[in-house]
């Protein structure tokens, strides 16, 4: 029984398979469509023979494809009874020739949308009508200001996408208490970072998973984390050059406050990079969160090792410390720390 089909698989054979599968295909994965004629025939055949596909992933969609390719894609989208996941990797085009608009036909079933390298246009507002949309991924996308965005999602991923502040803040506001998982990586050119943090603090208190990459270790960031009283998984990266501009005494006080307000629900903390490395001992000395897993860049400082051991004695829940530079650990550090907690390679316990 075939449940997944890759469009690059032997065109002549695939057409015969489609005609005999009797609705047994549930996923369609497409790479670059090199043979346009064969791909079009296959898509049309599949649309006519199968209505049970719940996943369509287009790994590359070139805006210069022949019109018949887009017509075939539209046909296969509209012919499905319950499409749940739609994924599209584009070429930074704003013209999708009706493919995005075709998702209107799946407004009652579509639950997850993944977009890579796409330029948003008004056509994406069709997602506003998707009543059961729960998960939205936007990676390396560009959006013009879209005032009518009305996405309400429980899982949101925005990776280095050029999105205007008002649109992002509106997604946070509309999602509100529904938003539970957020991965946010802002590029260096993003403006109004503090406004986004304020919007998150105001509208989204139920986040349990937060992976955030921002420029500054700001008071607004500290306040946001203190407001997330259901947070269980937390990954944080800040620009070390921005952190270096903070006066040392101010930074120490901010680290203390940050450590003390980490939610008592927090079990996993990934402190990415070296931006806070000189102050790790302060973090350990003032943290009361019952962490089970902690990830750091390296552990090569006796002061920090001692603070980690003392934290383990207080915490009693910490099982693993993932170290990015694991193979640089010296024997003395291992002897001091490992009786209290197991040191493991970073990649063993990292959660993406």
C-alpha atoms as one frame of an Amber mdcrd trajectory, in Angstrom:
protein
   0.000   0.000   0.000   1.382   3.448  -0.942   0.625   6.323   1.393   3.178
   8.876   0.144   4.001   9.884  -3.402   7.043  11.867  -4.586   6.445  13.580
  -7.903   9.967  12.793  -9.107   9.289   9.042  -9.171   9.250   7.441 -12.697
   6.431   9.338 -14.494   5.221   6.520 -16.790   4.989   4.024 -13.955   3.417
   6.524 -11.583   0.444   7.172 -13.861  -0.463   3.473 -13.834  -0.014   3.321
 -10.075  -2.324   6.303  -9.537  -5.061   4.654 -11.541  -4.946   1.535  -9.370
  -4.440   2.916  -5.879  -8.115   3.543  -5.211  -7.712   6.507  -2.818  -4.842
   5.006  -0.843  -2.452   7.982  -1.259  -2.557  10.377   1.684   0.516  12.571
   1.024   1.978  14.261  -2.047   5.555  15.552  -2.048   6.871  17.490  -5.013
  10.460  18.450  -5.803  11.350  20.694  -8.737   9.120  19.776 -11.657  11.743
  19.240 -14.357   9.506  17.460 -16.857   6.519  19.785 -17.047   4.433  17.626
 -19.397   4.846  14.461 -17.324   4.234  16.302 -14.067   1.040  17.835 -15.421
  -0.292  14.459 -16.573   0.518  12.886 -13.227  -1.155  15.660 -11.264  -4.310
  15.490 -13.369  -4.438  11.704 -13.065  -3.950  11.873  -9.325  -6.649  14.529
  -8.934  -9.117  12.333 -10.805  -8.233   9.114  -8.977  -7.716  10.259  -5.394
  -9.649  12.528  -3.050  -8.128  11.412   0.271  -4.815  13.311   0.201  -4.348
  15.145   3.507  -0.807  16.483   2.931   0.580  18.425  -0.031   4.185  19.624
   0.133   5.540  21.594  -2.831   9.267  21.817  -2.172   9.835  24.277  -4.998
   7.289  26.255  -6.983   8.687  28.374  -9.811   6.469  31.258 -10.878   7.656
  30.677 -14.466   6.115  27.208 -14.743   3.727  26.721 -17.640   0.062  27.605
 -16.877  -1.014  23.958 -17.149   1.110  23.089 -14.114  -0.678  25.653 -11.970
  -4.059  24.530 -13.307  -3.225  20.932 -12.375  -2.096  21.946  -8.885  -5.277
  23.949  -8.367  -7.344  20.977  -9.533  -5.664  18.565  -7.131  -6.082  20.965
  -4.199  -9.764  21.513  -4.909 -10.484  17.828  -5.496  -9.422  16.722  -2.014
 -12.025  16.104   0.657  -9.931  16.957   3.722  -6.559  18.570   3.089  -4.926
  19.180   6.476  -1.354  20.276   5.686  -0.157  22.496   2.847   3.523  23.350
   2.425   5.024  25.629  -0.212   8.595  26.704  -0.948   8.602  29.500  -3.484
  11.125  31.669  -5.299  10.217  34.984  -3.654   7.434  35.553  -6.123   4.171
  37.338  -5.412   2.359  35.502  -8.192   1.103  32.012  -7.424  -1.392  31.834
 -10.300  -4.346  30.858  -8.116  -2.653  28.053  -6.150  -2.955  29.905  -2.835
  -6.495  31.055  -3.584  -7.450  27.410  -4.182  -6.964  26.775  -0.465 -10.335
  28.476   0.023 -11.828  25.118  -0.959 -10.135  23.557   2.091 -11.172  26.207
   4.612 -13.003  23.686   6.809 -10.191  21.109   6.991  -6.831  22.900   6.628
  -4.926  22.787   9.931  -1.299  23.561   9.083   0.444  25.802   6.531   4.206
  25.997   5.905   5.611  28.773   3.727   9.267  29.150   2.706  10.754  31.922
   0.558   7.375  33.414  -0.311   6.334  37.004  -0.896   2.919  37.535   0.637
   0.229  39.139  -1.452  -3.451  39.751  -0.898  -4.079  36.150  -1.968  -2.777
  34.888   1.355  -5.703  36.541   3.100  -7.654  33.433   2.082  -6.083  31.821
   5.153  -8.267  34.113   7.258 -11.192  31.926   6.248  -9.582  28.662   7.383
 -11.656  27.967  10.480  -9.446  25.162  11.816  -6.005  26.579  11.023  -3.838
  25.760  14.043  -0.237  25.964  12.839   1.498  28.543  10.644   5.177  28.435
   9.640   6.762  31.375   7.789  10.452  31.014   6.943  12.379  33.647   4.976
   9.189  35.264   3.744   8.403  38.837   2.835   5.069  40.487   3.435   3.701
  43.806   2.419   1.505  45.407   5.088  -1.686  43.328   5.119  -4.223  45.072
   7.319  -6.812  42.324   7.108  -4.693  39.487   8.539  -6.889  37.561  10.931
  -4.909  34.410  11.684  -5.750  32.677  14.955  -3.230  29.927  15.591  -1.922
  27.842  18.467   1.502  27.280  16.864   3.414  30.029  15.058   6.898  29.968
  13.545   8.427  33.099  12.007  12.047  32.737  10.866  13.922  35.762   9.484
  10.879  36.996   7.629  10.366  40.604   6.645   6.972  41.174   8.238   5.687
  44.553   9.279   5.209  45.065  12.995   1.494  45.777  12.789   0.759  42.502
  10.974   2.778  40.496  13.496   1.211  42.244  16.463  -2.237  41.613  14.963
  -1.519  37.876  14.690  -0.507  37.883  18.371  -3.651  39.790  19.312  -5.990
  37.586  17.258  -4.376  34.365  18.481  -4.387  35.596  22.069  -4.765  32.850
  24.652  -4.838  30.203  21.876  -1.134  30.686  21.105   0.867  27.991  22.902
   3.954  27.418  20.736   6.016  30.256  19.277   9.317  30.219  17.407  10.426
  33.741  16.558  13.740  34.647  14.937  13.910  38.277  13.881  16.518  39.468
  11.405  18.868  42.321  12.276  16.898  44.830  10.208  13.616  44.253  12.024
  12.256  47.376  13.646   9.989  47.781  16.663  11.174  44.617  18.397  10.065
  46.026  21.734   6.520  46.560  20.449   6.293  42.881  19.524   7.475  41.845
  22.981   4.853  44.110  24.532   2.157  42.604  22.295   3.166  39.086  23.322
   3.075  40.035  26.980  -0.349  41.648  26.617  -2.151  39.050  24.515  -0.434
  35.638  24.763  -0.040  34.444  28.376  -0.566  30.731  27.614   2.652  30.053
  25.699   4.229  26.771  26.800   6.971  26.577  24.136   9.026  29.649  23.252
  12.084  29.777  21.012  13.093  33.372  20.474  16.009  35.108  18.784  16.077
  38.841  19.337  18.586  41.655  19.260  18.513  42.925  22.813  18.399  41.532
  26.338  15.873  44.201  27.224  13.689  44.877  30.280  10.701  44.151  28.017
  12.066  40.672  27.294  12.519  39.993  31.001   8.964  41.168  31.711   7.580
  38.946  28.939   9.220  35.826  30.366   7.941  36.666  33.824   4.430  36.846
  32.407   4.529  33.363  30.841   3.516  31.333  33.858   2.846  28.160  31.832
   6.185  28.104  30.004   7.820  24.650  29.862  10.306  24.879  26.970  12.414
  27.999  26.456  15.198  28.716  23.960  16.821  32.165  23.963  19.440  33.923
  21.848  20.375  37.600  22.012  22.931  39.590  20.048  26.101  39.596  22.162
  27.229  42.918  20.693  24.020  44.540  21.903  24.460  42.902  25.310  28.034
  44.192  25.478  26.678  47.740  25.230  24.760  47.346  28.507  26.701  48.714
  31.527  28.035  45.828  33.605  26.173  46.659  36.821  22.918  47.153  34.931
  23.419  43.836  33.159  24.110  41.981  36.414  20.909  43.320  37.957  18.951
  42.372  34.830  20.379  38.833  34.851  19.403  38.447  38.515  15.851  39.594
  37.823  15.633  37.384  34.742  16.847  34.350  36.698  14.424  34.933  39.546
  11.348  35.313  37.343  11.894  32.187  35.229   8.530  30.380  35.571   8.223
  27.528  38.043   6.759  25.440  35.204   9.994  25.639  33.183  11.622  22.251
  32.510  13.837  22.914  29.482  16.092  25.947  28.979  18.399  26.407  25.988
  20.693  29.397  26.440  22.045  29.670  22.907  25.376  31.293  22.103  27.916
  33.003  24.358  26.138  36.308  24.956  25.401  35.565  28.643  28.318  33.252
  29.318  30.218  35.555  31.748  27.092  35.738  33.931  26.080  32.075  33.989
  27.077  31.767  37.636  24.673  34.595  38.508  21.912  32.835  36.587  22.494
  29.536  38.396  22.721  31.247  41.786  19.344  32.989  41.407  17.325  30.492
  39.353  14.508  28.649  41.140  12.913  27.017  38.090  12.755  23.180  38.371
  14.774  22.604  35.203  15.209  19.038  33.978  17.371  19.903  30.970  19.710
  22.870  30.478  21.734  23.655  27.360  24.761  25.963  27.252  27.525  26.746
  24.790  30.492  25.593  26.893  31.600  24.876  30.433  35.220  25.843  31.009
  35.084  28.146  34.022  35.527  26.947  37.604  33.273  29.666  38.993  30.433
  28.646  36.694  30.986  24.931  37.348  30.713  25.526  41.073  27.501  27.542
  40.630  26.061  24.749  38.476  26.800  22.137  41.161  25.165  24.307  43.823
  22.140  24.794  41.567  21.830  21.015  41.194  21.892  20.588  44.967  19.029
  23.084  45.329  17.117  22.056  42.239  17.269  18.240  42.559  15.424  17.900
  39.212  18.170  18.680  36.690  19.020  15.485  34.799  21.102  16.699  31.872
  23.240  19.646  30.842  23.815  19.730  27.096  27.100  21.379  26.144  27.665
  22.625  22.589  31.449  22.399  23.043  31.116  19.040  24.762  34.369  17.602
  23.436  36.301  20.566  24.855  35.356  19.643  28.432  38.422  18.933  30.557
  38.721  16.137  33.111  38.635  18.481  36.112  35.305  19.959  35.024  33.822
  16.502  34.524  35.014  15.327  37.945  33.533  18.385  39.621  30.174  18.473
  37.850  29.204  14.935  36.799  28.511  13.601  40.312  25.669  16.157  40.374
  24.371  16.104  36.786  25.079  14.245  33.550  26.922  16.269  30.904  25.936
  15.311  27.351  26.560  16.605  23.819  24.250  19.483  22.946  22.596  17.655
  20.064  21.486  14.780  22.303  18.834  16.813  24.081  18.195  19.901  21.946
  14.521  20.491  21.097  13.772  22.380  17.901
